Each structure stands twice: as C-alpha cells, then as structure tokens.
PDB file of C-alpha atoms and ligand atoms in Angstrom:
ATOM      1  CA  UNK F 663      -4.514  17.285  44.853  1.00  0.00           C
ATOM      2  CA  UNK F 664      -2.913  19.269  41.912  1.00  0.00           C
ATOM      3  CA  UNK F 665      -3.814  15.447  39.144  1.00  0.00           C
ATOM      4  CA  UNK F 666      -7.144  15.545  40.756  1.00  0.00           C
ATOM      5  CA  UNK F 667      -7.960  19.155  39.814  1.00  0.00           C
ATOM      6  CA  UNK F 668      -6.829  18.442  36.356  1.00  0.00           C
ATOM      7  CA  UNK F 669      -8.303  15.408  36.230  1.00  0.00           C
ATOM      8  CA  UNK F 670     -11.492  17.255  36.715  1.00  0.00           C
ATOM      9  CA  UNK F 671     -10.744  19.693  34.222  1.00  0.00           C
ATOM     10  CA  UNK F 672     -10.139  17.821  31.674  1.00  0.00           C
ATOM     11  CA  UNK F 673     -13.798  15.926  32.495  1.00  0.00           C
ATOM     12  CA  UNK F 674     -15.538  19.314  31.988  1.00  0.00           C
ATOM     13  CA  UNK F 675     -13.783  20.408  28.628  1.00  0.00           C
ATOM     14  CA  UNK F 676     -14.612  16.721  27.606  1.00  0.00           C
ATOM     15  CA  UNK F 677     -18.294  16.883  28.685  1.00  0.00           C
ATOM     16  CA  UNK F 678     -19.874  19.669  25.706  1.00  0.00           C
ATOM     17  CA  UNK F 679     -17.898  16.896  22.996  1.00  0.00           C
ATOM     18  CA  UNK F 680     -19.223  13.741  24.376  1.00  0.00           C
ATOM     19  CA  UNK F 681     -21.687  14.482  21.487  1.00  0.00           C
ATOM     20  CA  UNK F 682     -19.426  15.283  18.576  1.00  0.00           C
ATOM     21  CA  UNK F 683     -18.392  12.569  16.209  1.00  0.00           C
ATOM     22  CA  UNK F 684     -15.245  10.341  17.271  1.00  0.00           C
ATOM     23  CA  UNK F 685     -13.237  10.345  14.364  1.00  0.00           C
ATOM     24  CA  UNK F 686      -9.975  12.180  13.472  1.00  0.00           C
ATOM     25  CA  UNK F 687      -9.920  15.578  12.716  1.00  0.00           C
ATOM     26  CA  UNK F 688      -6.284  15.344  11.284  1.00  0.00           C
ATOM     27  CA  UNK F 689      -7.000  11.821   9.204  1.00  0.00           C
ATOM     28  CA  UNK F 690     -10.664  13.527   8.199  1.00  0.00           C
ATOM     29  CA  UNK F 691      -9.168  16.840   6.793  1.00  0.00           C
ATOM     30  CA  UNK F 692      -6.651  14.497   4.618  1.00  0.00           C
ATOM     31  CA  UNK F 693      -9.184  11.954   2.973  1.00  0.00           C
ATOM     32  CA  UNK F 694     -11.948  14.968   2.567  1.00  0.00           C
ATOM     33  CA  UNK F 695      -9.044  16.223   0.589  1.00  0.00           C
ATOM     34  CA  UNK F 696      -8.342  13.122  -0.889  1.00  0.00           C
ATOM     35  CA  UNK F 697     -11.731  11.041  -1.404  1.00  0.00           C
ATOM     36  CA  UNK F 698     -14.390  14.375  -2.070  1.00  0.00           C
ATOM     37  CA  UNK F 699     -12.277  17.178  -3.129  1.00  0.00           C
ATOM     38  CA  UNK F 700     -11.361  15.261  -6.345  1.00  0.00           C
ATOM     39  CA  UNK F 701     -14.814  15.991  -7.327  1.00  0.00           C
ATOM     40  CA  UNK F 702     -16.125  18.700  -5.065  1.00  0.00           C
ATOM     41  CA  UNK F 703     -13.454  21.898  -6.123  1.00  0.00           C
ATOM     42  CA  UNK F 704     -13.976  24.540  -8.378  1.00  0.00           C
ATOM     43  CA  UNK F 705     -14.041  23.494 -12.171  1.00  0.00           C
ATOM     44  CA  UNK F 706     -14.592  19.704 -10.917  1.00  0.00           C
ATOM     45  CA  UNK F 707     -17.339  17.089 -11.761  1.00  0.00           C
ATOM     46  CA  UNK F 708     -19.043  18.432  -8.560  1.00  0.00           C
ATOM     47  CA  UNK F 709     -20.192  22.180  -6.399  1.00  0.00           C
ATOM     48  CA  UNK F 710     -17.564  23.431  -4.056  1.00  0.00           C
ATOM     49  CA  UNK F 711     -17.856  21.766  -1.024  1.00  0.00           C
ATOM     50  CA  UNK F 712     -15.612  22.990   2.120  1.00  0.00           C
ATOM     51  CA  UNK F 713     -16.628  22.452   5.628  1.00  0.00           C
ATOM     52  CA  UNK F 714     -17.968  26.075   5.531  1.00  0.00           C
ATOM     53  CA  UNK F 715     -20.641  24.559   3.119  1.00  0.00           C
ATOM     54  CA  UNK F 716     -22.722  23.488   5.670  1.00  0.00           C
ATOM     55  CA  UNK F 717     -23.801  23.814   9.593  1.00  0.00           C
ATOM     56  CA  UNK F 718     -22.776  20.939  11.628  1.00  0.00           C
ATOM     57  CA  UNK F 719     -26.563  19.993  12.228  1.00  0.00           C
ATOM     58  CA  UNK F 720     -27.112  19.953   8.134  1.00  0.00           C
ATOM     59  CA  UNK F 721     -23.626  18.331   7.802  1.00  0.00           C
ATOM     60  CA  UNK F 722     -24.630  15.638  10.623  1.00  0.00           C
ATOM     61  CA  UNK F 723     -27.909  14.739   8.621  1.00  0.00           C
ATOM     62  CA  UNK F 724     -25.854  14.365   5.593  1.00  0.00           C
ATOM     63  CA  UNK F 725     -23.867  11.681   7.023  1.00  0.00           C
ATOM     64  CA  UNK F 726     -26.399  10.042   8.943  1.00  0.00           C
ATOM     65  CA  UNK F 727     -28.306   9.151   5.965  1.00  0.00           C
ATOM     66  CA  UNK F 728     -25.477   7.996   5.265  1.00  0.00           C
ATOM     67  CA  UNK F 729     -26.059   8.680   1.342  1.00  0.00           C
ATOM     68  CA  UNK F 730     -23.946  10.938  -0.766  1.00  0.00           C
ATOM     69  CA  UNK F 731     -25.875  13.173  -3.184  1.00  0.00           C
ATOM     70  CA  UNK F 732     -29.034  12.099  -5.350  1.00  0.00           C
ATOM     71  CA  UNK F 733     -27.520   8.915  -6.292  1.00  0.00           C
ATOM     72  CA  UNK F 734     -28.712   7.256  -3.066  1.00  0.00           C
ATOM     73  CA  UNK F 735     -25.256   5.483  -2.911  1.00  0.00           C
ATOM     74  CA  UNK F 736     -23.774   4.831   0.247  1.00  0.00           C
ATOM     75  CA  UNK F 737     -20.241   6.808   1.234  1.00  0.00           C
ATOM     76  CA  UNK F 738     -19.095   3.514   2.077  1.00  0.00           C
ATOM     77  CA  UNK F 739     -17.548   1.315  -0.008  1.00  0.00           C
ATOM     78  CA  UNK F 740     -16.744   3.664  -2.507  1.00  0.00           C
ATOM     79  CA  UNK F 741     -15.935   7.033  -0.681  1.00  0.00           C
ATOM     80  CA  UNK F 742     -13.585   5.040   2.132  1.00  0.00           C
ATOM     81  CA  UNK F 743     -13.693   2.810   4.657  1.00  0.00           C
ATOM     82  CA  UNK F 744     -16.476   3.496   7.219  1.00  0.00           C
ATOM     83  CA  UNK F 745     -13.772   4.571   9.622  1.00  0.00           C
ATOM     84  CA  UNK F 746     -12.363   7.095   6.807  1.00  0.00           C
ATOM     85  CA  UNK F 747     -16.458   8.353   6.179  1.00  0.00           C
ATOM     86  CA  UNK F 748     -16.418   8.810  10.023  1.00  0.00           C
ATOM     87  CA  UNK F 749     -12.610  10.888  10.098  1.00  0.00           C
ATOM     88  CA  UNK F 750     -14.552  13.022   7.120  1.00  0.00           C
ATOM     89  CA  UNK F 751     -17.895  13.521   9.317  1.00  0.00           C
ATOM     90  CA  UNK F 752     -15.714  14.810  12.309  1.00  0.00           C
ATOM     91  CA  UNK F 753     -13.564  17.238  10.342  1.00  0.00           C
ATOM     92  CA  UNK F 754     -16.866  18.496   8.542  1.00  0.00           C
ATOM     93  CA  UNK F 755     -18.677  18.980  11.890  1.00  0.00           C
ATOM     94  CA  UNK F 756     -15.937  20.319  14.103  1.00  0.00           C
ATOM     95  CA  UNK F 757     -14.925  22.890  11.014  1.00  0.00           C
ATOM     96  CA  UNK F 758     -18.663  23.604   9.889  1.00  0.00           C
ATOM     97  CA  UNK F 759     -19.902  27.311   9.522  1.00  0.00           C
ATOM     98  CA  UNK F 760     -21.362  27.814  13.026  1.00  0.00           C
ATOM     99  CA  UNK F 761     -18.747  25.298  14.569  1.00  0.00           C
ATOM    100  CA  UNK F 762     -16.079  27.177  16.760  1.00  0.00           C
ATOM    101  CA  UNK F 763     -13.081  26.781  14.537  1.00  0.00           C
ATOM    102  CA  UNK F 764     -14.867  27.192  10.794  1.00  0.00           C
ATOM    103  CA  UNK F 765     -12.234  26.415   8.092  1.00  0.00           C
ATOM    104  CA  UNK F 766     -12.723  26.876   4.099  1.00  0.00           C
ATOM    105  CA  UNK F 767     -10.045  23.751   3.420  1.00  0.00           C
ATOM    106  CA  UNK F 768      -8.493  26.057   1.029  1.00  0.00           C
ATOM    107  CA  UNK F 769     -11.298  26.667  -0.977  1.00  0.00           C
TER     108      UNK F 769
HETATM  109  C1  HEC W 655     -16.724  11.164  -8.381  1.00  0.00           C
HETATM  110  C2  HEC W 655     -17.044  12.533  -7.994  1.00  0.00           C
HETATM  111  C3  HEC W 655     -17.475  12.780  -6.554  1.00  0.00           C
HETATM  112  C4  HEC W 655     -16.795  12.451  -5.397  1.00  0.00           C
HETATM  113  C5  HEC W 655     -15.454  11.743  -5.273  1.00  0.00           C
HETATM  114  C6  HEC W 655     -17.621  12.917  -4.298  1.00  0.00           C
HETATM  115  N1  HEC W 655     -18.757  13.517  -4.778  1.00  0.00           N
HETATM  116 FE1  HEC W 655     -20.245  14.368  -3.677  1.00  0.00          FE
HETATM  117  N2  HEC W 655     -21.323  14.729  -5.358  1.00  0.00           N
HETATM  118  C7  HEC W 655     -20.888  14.495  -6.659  1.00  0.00           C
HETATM  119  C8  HEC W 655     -21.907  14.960  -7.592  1.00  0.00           C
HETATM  120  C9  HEC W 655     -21.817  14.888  -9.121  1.00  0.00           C
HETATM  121  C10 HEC W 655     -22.962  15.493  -6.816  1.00  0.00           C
HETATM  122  C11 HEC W 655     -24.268  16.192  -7.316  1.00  0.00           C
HETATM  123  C12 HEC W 655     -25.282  15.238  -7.786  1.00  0.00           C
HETATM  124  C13 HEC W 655     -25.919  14.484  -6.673  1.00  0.00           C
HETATM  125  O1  HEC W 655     -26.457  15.099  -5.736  1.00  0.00           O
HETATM  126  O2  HEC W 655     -25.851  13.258  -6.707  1.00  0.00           O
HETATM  127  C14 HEC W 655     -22.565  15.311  -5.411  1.00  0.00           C
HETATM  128  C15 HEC W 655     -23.350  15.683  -4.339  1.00  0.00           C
HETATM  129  C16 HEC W 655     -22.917  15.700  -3.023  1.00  0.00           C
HETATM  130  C17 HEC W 655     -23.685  16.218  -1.929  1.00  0.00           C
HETATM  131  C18 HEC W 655     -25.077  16.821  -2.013  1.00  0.00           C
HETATM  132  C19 HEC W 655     -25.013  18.229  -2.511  1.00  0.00           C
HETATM  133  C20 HEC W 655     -24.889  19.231  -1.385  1.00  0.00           C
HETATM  134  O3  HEC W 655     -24.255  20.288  -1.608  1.00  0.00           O
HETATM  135  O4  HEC W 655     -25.459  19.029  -0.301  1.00  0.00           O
HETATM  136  C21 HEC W 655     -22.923  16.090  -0.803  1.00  0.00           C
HETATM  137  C22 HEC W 655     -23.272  16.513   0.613  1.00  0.00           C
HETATM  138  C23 HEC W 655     -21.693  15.442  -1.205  1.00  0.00           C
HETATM  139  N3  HEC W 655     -21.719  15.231  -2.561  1.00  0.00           N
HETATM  140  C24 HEC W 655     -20.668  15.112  -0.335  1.00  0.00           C
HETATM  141  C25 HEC W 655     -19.541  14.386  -0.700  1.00  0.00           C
HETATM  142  C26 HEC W 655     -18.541  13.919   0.243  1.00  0.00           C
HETATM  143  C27 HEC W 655     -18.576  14.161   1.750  1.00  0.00           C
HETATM  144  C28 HEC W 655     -17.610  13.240  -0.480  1.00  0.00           C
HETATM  145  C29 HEC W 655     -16.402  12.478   0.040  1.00  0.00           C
HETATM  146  C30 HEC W 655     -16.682  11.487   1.063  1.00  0.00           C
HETATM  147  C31 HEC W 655     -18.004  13.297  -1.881  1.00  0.00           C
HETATM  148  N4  HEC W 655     -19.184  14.004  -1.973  1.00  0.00           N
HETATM  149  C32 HEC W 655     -17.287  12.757  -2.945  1.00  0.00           C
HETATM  150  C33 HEC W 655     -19.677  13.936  -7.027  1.00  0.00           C
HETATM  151  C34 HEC W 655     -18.715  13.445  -6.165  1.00  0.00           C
END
C-alpha cells in the first residue's frame, strides 16, 4: 500500500516535466561553463550569457533551431556532442528567468 502511494507520487511530480528537456542538469551546468562561457563572460569575445539571459520558451527556440548566433552554424560539432548541446539546453531551461529555480551561473 505504502510503494503504491509513492509510486503514484512520484508519477504526478513527474507528469508537469514530461515536457522539459532530458538532459543533465549537473553535466549541462559544467559544459555551459566549459563550451559557451569561454566566450559568453564579461570582457570575452561574446555578451554575457547566464541562464537568466533568457525565458525557457526563448531559450527552447534557441536550441531548436539548433543554430548558435548569426553565423547559422550548428552547436553541434563544434559546441559538443549533441548529447553535451542537449545537457546545455536542460540546464538553460530548468535555470531560465521565469523557470522555478533561476540561477545567474556566477555571472
Ligand atoms: C568562440 C566564442 C563563442 C563560443 C564558445 C560560444 N559563443 Fe555564442 N556567440 C558568440 C558570438 C561572437 C556571438 C554574437 C554574434 C552572433 O550572433 O553570431 C554569439 C551569439 C550567441 C547567441 C545569440 C545572441 C543572444 O544573446 O541571443 C546565443 C543564444 C549564443 N551565442 C549561445 C551560445 C551557447 C549556448 C554556447 C555554448 C554551447 C555558445 N554560444 C558558445 C561566440 C561564442
């Protein structure tokens, strides 16, 4: 009785992400940091980009174009591997400005 209740539980807290990206939170905070922050901090090549920078809707169109900036080049090869690009969607998302937990990624 008691696994069945949690069983359900954990089928409702699962239901409201079923449409969230799949990646890694964890892994997509560390290659963010590692593949676009080289580029996209304060003083670098690139604007300041944190996961604050956007709203998950404008940070899911990003990444389902699939393109990164006005170069038309895709994230994949040469940002990571496409599951790496898909760890960096799901941090970006879960972490964006009107997401639940925002987080500036130290700036
Ligand atoms: C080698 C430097 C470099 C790296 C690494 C880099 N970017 Fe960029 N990015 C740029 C430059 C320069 C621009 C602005 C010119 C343009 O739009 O192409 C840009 C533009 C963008 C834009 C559009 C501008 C905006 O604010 O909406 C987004 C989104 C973006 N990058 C995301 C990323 C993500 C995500 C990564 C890591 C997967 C990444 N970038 C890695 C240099 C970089």
């Amino acid at each position: 009785m008691k696994l069945l209740s949690l069983l359900t539980l954990a089928a409702l807290l699962a239901a409201p992400l079923a449409a969230e990206p799949k990646g890694s939170d964890t892994k997509g905070k560390f290659y963010f940091k590692k593949s676009c922050k080289t580029c996209h901090v304060e003083h670098g090549k690139a604007a300041v980009l944190t996961p604050l920078s956007k709203t998950q809707g404008q940070w899911r169109k990003v990444f389902d174009a699939g393109k990164h900036g006005k170069s038309g080049e895709g994230f994949t090869p040469k940002y990571g591997t496409a599951e790496q690009i898909l760890d960096i969607k799901t941090f970006l998302i879960n972490h964006a400005s009107d997401s639940p937990q925002p987080e500036t990624c130290g700036g």
